């Protein structure tokens, strides 16, 4: 069954453009042009994902998100204005799953949609199989988000909050190469003034606590692209 995506965006041209691209990709799409109607639609439970603009008539996007999160955990990607760093931070704090800055390349939006939907189906599979809580795994390495616990072959690894978030993001996207910019956006939540080398620094921290200690190479560099976590034996 096709994923249904709700577009809450008052700029008709943008909404129409996104709608056509989504239909082309095989999704179903529904448009709403104000926050109030958008919230009602989003709360209906009929959607796999919501694209939410911030500047909206009736109710702004932040308020829509805040109210929506009282009753629903449907994935939300915020559409933010360029350089509105505070919007991005606030959106992620309010429970948005990702954000994209306008104007955006449609390919980037589609990639983010795929990623969020994949993460979602992974999580629900997990729940369906009744695995012990939310354990993510790569080889002998396991991470439990609810217990905030990382282990290698049963040995606990102490990580700082940021290291934990970075590892968590890599594991959610296991076998998928993520660029520094993607990691920065997902882990640090905003553009960080283009300082993507902060990602390299934290990758080094993780390697020194995991790969070097246990003599493995799970966290891999893909030259010119970014990083991926993978276990060659899986
Ligand atoms: Ca708008």
mmCIF file of C-alpha atoms and ligand atoms in Angstrom:
data_model
loop_
_atom_site.group_PDB
_atom_site.id
_atom_site.type_symbol
_atom_site.label_atom_id
_atom_site.label_comp_id
_atom_site.label_asym_id
_atom_site.label_seq_id
_atom_site.Cartn_x
_atom_site.Cartn_y
_atom_site.Cartn_z
ATOM 1 C CA UNK A 1 0.000 0.000 0.000
ATOM 2 C CA UNK A 2 1.331 3.437 -0.913
ATOM 3 C CA UNK A 3 2.425 5.743 1.888
ATOM 4 C CA UNK A 4 0.096 8.735 2.246
ATOM 5 C CA UNK A 5 1.835 12.033 2.768
ATOM 6 C CA UNK A 6 0.165 15.206 4.035
ATOM 7 C CA UNK A 7 1.515 18.503 2.715
ATOM 8 C CA UNK A 8 0.682 21.504 4.925
ATOM 9 C CA UNK A 9 1.899 24.473 2.923
ATOM 10 C CA UNK A 10 0.117 27.709 2.040
ATOM 11 C CA UNK A 11 2.237 28.568 -0.983
ATOM 12 C CA UNK A 12 0.168 26.883 -3.654
ATOM 13 C CA UNK A 13 3.017 26.648 -6.171
ATOM 14 C CA UNK A 14 5.327 24.867 -3.757
ATOM 15 C CA UNK A 15 2.557 22.598 -2.492
ATOM 16 C CA UNK A 16 1.568 21.647 -6.023
ATOM 17 C CA UNK A 17 5.178 21.027 -7.016
ATOM 18 C CA UNK A 18 5.765 18.728 -4.029
ATOM 19 C CA UNK A 19 2.451 16.964 -4.661
ATOM 20 C CA UNK A 20 3.360 16.176 -8.282
ATOM 21 C CA UNK A 21 6.795 14.883 -7.307
ATOM 22 C CA UNK A 22 5.328 12.669 -4.579
ATOM 23 C CA UNK A 23 2.708 11.233 -6.936
ATOM 24 C CA UNK A 24 5.456 10.605 -9.452
ATOM 25 C CA UNK A 25 7.378 8.655 -6.808
ATOM 26 C CA UNK A 26 4.339 6.489 -6.106
ATOM 27 C CA UNK A 27 3.154 8.125 -2.878
ATOM 28 C CA UNK A 28 -0.349 9.371 -2.241
ATOM 29 C CA UNK A 29 -0.468 13.057 -1.392
ATOM 30 C CA UNK A 30 -2.990 15.386 0.202
ATOM 31 C CA UNK A 31 -2.564 19.176 0.449
ATOM 32 C CA UNK A 32 -3.737 21.605 3.117
ATOM 33 C CA UNK A 33 -3.136 25.329 2.899
ATOM 34 C CA UNK A 34 -3.664 26.436 6.513
ATOM 35 C CA UNK A 35 -2.542 25.228 9.916
ATOM 36 C CA UNK A 36 -5.951 24.500 11.375
ATOM 37 C CA UNK A 37 -7.144 22.211 8.574
ATOM 38 C CA UNK A 38 -3.680 20.703 8.401
ATOM 39 C CA UNK A 39 -3.741 19.803 12.082
ATOM 40 C CA UNK A 40 -7.168 18.157 11.757
ATOM 41 C CA UNK A 41 -5.942 16.111 8.801
ATOM 42 C CA UNK A 42 -2.690 15.159 10.512
ATOM 43 C CA UNK A 43 -4.575 14.030 13.630
ATOM 44 C CA UNK A 44 -6.812 11.754 11.551
ATOM 45 C CA UNK A 45 -4.145 9.066 11.603
ATOM 46 C CA UNK A 46 -4.437 8.496 7.862
ATOM 47 C CA UNK A 47 -0.913 9.578 7.007
ATOM 48 C CA UNK A 48 2.525 7.974 7.076
ATOM 49 C CA UNK A 49 4.278 11.330 7.112
ATOM 50 C CA UNK A 50 3.554 15.062 7.334
ATOM 51 C CA UNK A 51 5.441 17.854 5.543
ATOM 52 C CA UNK A 52 4.851 20.952 7.618
ATOM 53 C CA UNK A 53 5.593 24.524 6.642
ATOM 54 C CA UNK A 54 6.244 26.952 9.532
ATOM 55 C CA UNK A 55 4.749 30.210 8.258
ATOM 56 C CA UNK A 56 1.079 29.281 7.841
ATOM 57 C CA UNK A 57 -2.255 31.108 8.177
ATOM 58 C CA UNK A 58 -4.637 30.217 11.064
ATOM 59 C CA UNK A 59 -2.084 28.240 13.087
ATOM 60 C CA UNK A 60 1.639 28.398 12.477
ATOM 61 C CA UNK A 61 3.638 25.235 11.898
ATOM 62 C CA UNK A 62 5.232 25.178 15.355
ATOM 63 C CA UNK A 63 1.816 25.341 16.978
ATOM 64 C CA UNK A 64 0.490 22.631 14.659
ATOM 65 C CA UNK A 65 3.421 20.423 15.638
ATOM 66 C CA UNK A 66 3.025 21.132 19.341
ATOM 67 C CA UNK A 67 -0.670 20.217 19.287
ATOM 68 C CA UNK A 68 -0.180 17.249 17.000
ATOM 69 C CA UNK A 69 2.376 15.707 19.368
ATOM 70 C CA UNK A 70 -0.227 15.503 22.150
ATOM 71 C CA UNK A 71 -1.988 12.712 20.304
ATOM 72 C CA UNK A 72 0.183 11.502 17.453
ATOM 73 C CA UNK A 73 3.731 10.412 16.716
ATOM 74 C CA UNK A 74 3.311 10.553 12.935
ATOM 75 C CA UNK A 75 6.693 11.506 11.422
ATOM 76 C CA UNK A 76 6.981 15.221 10.611
ATOM 77 C CA UNK A 77 9.473 16.970 8.338
ATOM 78 C CA UNK A 78 9.466 20.751 8.830
ATOM 79 C CA UNK A 79 9.883 23.087 5.869
ATOM 80 C CA UNK A 80 11.842 26.049 7.231
ATOM 81 C CA UNK A 81 12.995 29.345 5.802
ATOM 82 C CA UNK A 82 16.649 29.693 4.964
ATOM 83 C CA UNK A 83 18.881 30.326 7.974
ATOM 84 C CA UNK A 84 16.022 30.197 10.457
ATOM 85 C CA UNK A 85 18.230 28.284 12.863
ATOM 86 C CA UNK A 86 15.935 28.907 15.802
ATOM 87 C CA UNK A 87 13.014 27.394 13.904
ATOM 88 C CA UNK A 88 15.002 24.260 13.239
ATOM 89 C CA UNK A 89 16.073 23.856 16.828
ATOM 90 C CA UNK A 90 12.582 24.593 18.131
ATOM 91 C CA UNK A 91 11.032 22.207 15.610
ATOM 92 C CA UNK A 92 13.316 19.350 16.591
ATOM 93 C CA UNK A 93 12.705 20.111 20.272
ATOM 94 C CA UNK A 94 8.957 19.911 19.658
ATOM 95 C CA UNK A 95 9.329 16.473 18.121
ATOM 96 C CA UNK A 96 9.889 17.038 14.414
ATOM 97 C CA UNK A 97 11.760 14.139 12.792
ATOM 98 C CA UNK A 98 13.733 16.234 10.350
ATOM 99 C CA UNK A 99 13.686 19.593 8.621
ATOM 100 C CA UNK A 100 14.554 20.888 5.205
ATOM 101 C CA UNK A 101 15.457 24.470 4.326
ATOM 102 C CA UNK A 102 13.576 26.294 1.581
ATOM 103 C CA UNK A 103 14.389 26.573 -1.245
ATOM 104 C CA UNK A 104 15.340 22.902 -1.432
ATOM 105 C CA UNK A 105 16.244 20.486 -4.174
ATOM 106 C CA UNK A 106 13.363 18.058 -4.587
ATOM 107 C CA UNK A 107 15.822 15.130 -4.592
ATOM 108 C CA UNK A 108 16.934 16.092 -1.121
ATOM 109 C CA UNK A 109 13.369 16.240 0.144
ATOM 110 C CA UNK A 110 12.610 12.836 -1.386
ATOM 111 C CA UNK A 111 15.745 11.365 0.205
ATOM 112 C CA UNK A 112 14.702 12.682 3.615
ATOM 113 C CA UNK A 113 11.193 11.316 3.173
ATOM 114 C CA UNK A 114 12.569 7.880 2.320
ATOM 115 C CA UNK A 115 14.873 7.980 5.329
ATOM 116 C CA UNK A 116 12.146 8.992 7.774
ATOM 117 C CA UNK A 117 9.747 6.365 6.411
ATOM 118 C CA UNK A 118 12.415 3.673 6.548
ATOM 119 C CA UNK A 119 13.244 4.569 10.130
ATOM 120 C CA UNK A 120 9.546 4.380 10.926
ATOM 121 C CA UNK A 121 9.042 0.958 9.349
ATOM 122 C CA UNK A 122 12.162 -0.307 11.087
ATOM 123 C CA UNK A 123 10.808 0.834 14.449
ATOM 124 C CA UNK A 124 7.385 -0.691 13.906
ATOM 125 C CA UNK A 125 8.927 -3.975 12.727
ATOM 126 C CA UNK A 126 10.906 -3.976 15.905
ATOM 127 C CA UNK A 127 7.771 -3.497 17.994
ATOM 128 C CA UNK A 128 5.967 -6.190 16.022
ATOM 129 C CA UNK A 129 8.606 -8.782 16.714
ATOM 130 C CA UNK A 130 8.560 -8.039 20.390
ATOM 131 C CA UNK A 131 12.328 -7.710 20.598
ATOM 132 C CA UNK A 132 13.727 -6.497 23.903
ATOM 133 C CA UNK A 133 12.786 -2.793 23.856
ATOM 134 C CA UNK A 134 14.487 -0.834 21.103
ATOM 135 C CA UNK A 135 17.797 -2.636 20.661
ATOM 136 C CA UNK A 136 19.771 -1.528 17.609
ATOM 137 C CA UNK A 137 22.543 -3.838 16.537
ATOM 138 C CA UNK A 138 25.590 -3.994 14.319
ATOM 139 C CA UNK A 139 27.558 -7.180 14.737
ATOM 140 C CA UNK A 140 28.282 -7.509 18.463
ATOM 141 C CA UNK A 141 27.538 -3.851 19.085
ATOM 142 C CA UNK A 142 24.144 -3.048 20.591
ATOM 143 C CA UNK A 143 22.468 0.214 21.546
ATOM 144 C CA UNK A 144 19.338 0.607 23.629
ATOM 145 C CA UNK A 145 17.768 4.029 23.328
ATOM 146 C CA UNK A 146 15.363 3.592 26.234
ATOM 147 C CA UNK A 147 18.140 2.457 28.591
ATOM 148 C CA UNK A 148 20.671 4.823 27.037
ATOM 149 C CA UNK A 149 23.081 1.926 26.962
ATOM 150 C CA UNK A 150 25.745 0.781 24.499
ATOM 151 C CA UNK A 151 27.472 -2.593 24.712
ATOM 152 C CA UNK A 152 29.984 -4.537 22.710
ATOM 153 C CA UNK A 153 29.691 -8.293 23.195
ATOM 154 C CA UNK A 154 28.054 -7.555 26.530
ATOM 155 C CA UNK A 155 30.692 -5.067 27.738
ATOM 156 C CA UNK A 156 29.236 -1.655 28.477
ATOM 157 C CA UNK A 157 30.710 1.370 26.671
ATOM 158 C CA UNK A 158 30.481 4.814 28.278
ATOM 159 C CA UNK A 159 29.530 7.513 25.773
ATOM 160 C CA UNK A 160 28.713 11.184 26.156
ATOM 161 C CA UNK A 161 25.263 12.358 25.061
ATOM 162 C CA UNK A 162 26.477 13.588 21.698
ATOM 163 C CA UNK A 163 28.507 10.463 21.002
ATOM 164 C CA UNK A 164 25.464 8.394 21.867
ATOM 165 C CA UNK A 165 23.243 10.391 19.501
ATOM 166 C CA UNK A 166 25.773 10.077 16.697
ATOM 167 C CA UNK A 167 26.097 6.319 17.159
ATOM 168 C CA UNK A 168 22.326 6.010 17.391
ATOM 169 C CA UNK A 169 21.926 7.858 14.079
ATOM 170 C CA UNK A 170 24.538 5.667 12.399
ATOM 171 C CA UNK A 171 22.826 2.519 13.687
ATOM 172 C CA UNK A 172 19.334 3.618 12.653
ATOM 173 C CA UNK A 173 20.826 4.072 9.175
ATOM 174 C CA UNK A 174 22.987 0.951 9.269
ATOM 175 C CA UNK A 175 24.574 0.176 5.873
ATOM 176 C CA UNK A 176 23.468 3.587 4.555
ATOM 177 C CA UNK A 177 26.225 6.120 3.911
ATOM 178 C CA UNK A 178 25.423 9.485 5.503
ATOM 179 C CA UNK A 179 27.167 12.704 4.540
ATOM 180 C CA UNK A 180 28.710 14.980 7.159
ATOM 181 C CA UNK A 181 25.922 17.475 6.485
ATOM 182 C CA UNK A 182 23.262 14.834 7.089
ATOM 183 C CA UNK A 183 24.906 13.726 10.314
ATOM 184 C CA UNK A 184 25.272 17.329 11.425
ATOM 185 C CA UNK A 185 21.599 17.993 10.742
ATOM 186 C CA UNK A 186 20.385 14.853 12.477
ATOM 187 C CA UNK A 187 22.671 14.861 15.506
ATOM 188 C CA UNK A 188 23.338 18.551 16.097
ATOM 189 C CA UNK A 189 19.976 19.562 14.691
ATOM 190 C CA UNK A 190 21.024 22.617 12.744
ATOM 191 C CA UNK A 191 23.695 23.824 10.380
ATOM 192 C CA UNK A 192 26.294 24.583 13.037
ATOM 193 C CA UNK A 193 27.660 27.390 10.865
ATOM 194 C CA UNK A 194 28.983 24.919 8.315
ATOM 195 C CA UNK A 195 31.454 23.401 10.753
ATOM 196 C CA UNK A 196 31.110 19.881 9.417
ATOM 197 C CA UNK A 197 34.480 18.881 10.856
ATOM 198 C CA UNK A 198 32.765 18.598 14.237
ATOM 199 C CA UNK A 199 31.368 15.362 12.778
ATOM 200 C CA UNK A 200 34.885 14.082 12.048
ATOM 201 C CA UNK A 201 35.936 14.891 15.591
ATOM 202 C CA UNK A 202 33.048 12.926 17.101
ATOM 203 C CA UNK A 203 33.578 10.021 14.716
ATOM 204 C CA UNK A 204 37.137 9.868 16.067
ATOM 205 C CA UNK A 205 35.824 9.827 19.643
ATOM 206 C CA UNK A 206 33.500 6.948 18.790
ATOM 207 C CA UNK A 207 36.234 4.976 17.066
ATOM 208 C CA UNK A 208 38.577 5.438 19.988
ATOM 209 C CA UNK A 209 35.925 4.097 22.379
ATOM 210 C CA UNK A 210 34.604 1.286 20.192
ATOM 211 C CA UNK A 211 36.644 0.228 17.173
ATOM 212 C CA UNK A 212 40.067 0.710 18.738
ATOM 213 C CA UNK A 213 39.156 -0.840 22.077
ATOM 214 C CA UNK A 214 37.598 -3.958 20.577
ATOM 215 C CA UNK A 215 39.845 -4.254 17.505
ATOM 216 C CA UNK A 216 37.045 -3.923 14.970
ATOM 217 C CA UNK A 217 36.137 -1.484 12.193
ATOM 218 C CA UNK A 218 32.411 -0.954 12.268
ATOM 219 C CA UNK A 219 32.465 2.814 11.716
ATOM 220 C CA UNK A 220 33.750 3.279 8.208
ATOM 221 C CA UNK A 221 34.750 6.299 6.168
ATOM 222 C CA UNK A 222 33.439 6.474 2.619
ATOM 223 C CA UNK A 223 35.894 8.784 0.980
ATOM 224 C CA UNK A 224 34.374 11.933 -0.457
ATOM 225 C CA UNK A 225 30.920 11.063 0.864
ATOM 226 C CA UNK A 226 30.728 10.496 4.591
ATOM 227 C CA UNK A 227 30.347 7.711 7.121
ATOM 228 C CA UNK A 228 28.526 4.428 7.506
ATOM 229 C CA UNK A 229 28.303 1.775 10.182
ATOM 230 C CA UNK A 230 28.357 -1.753 8.864
ATOM 231 C CA UNK A 231 29.463 -5.214 9.866
ATOM 232 C CA UNK A 232 31.183 -7.059 7.035
ATOM 233 C CA UNK A 233 30.073 -10.386 8.487
ATOM 234 C CA UNK A 234 26.364 -9.607 8.583
HETATM 235 CA CA1 LIG B 1 4.281 29.529 4.218
#
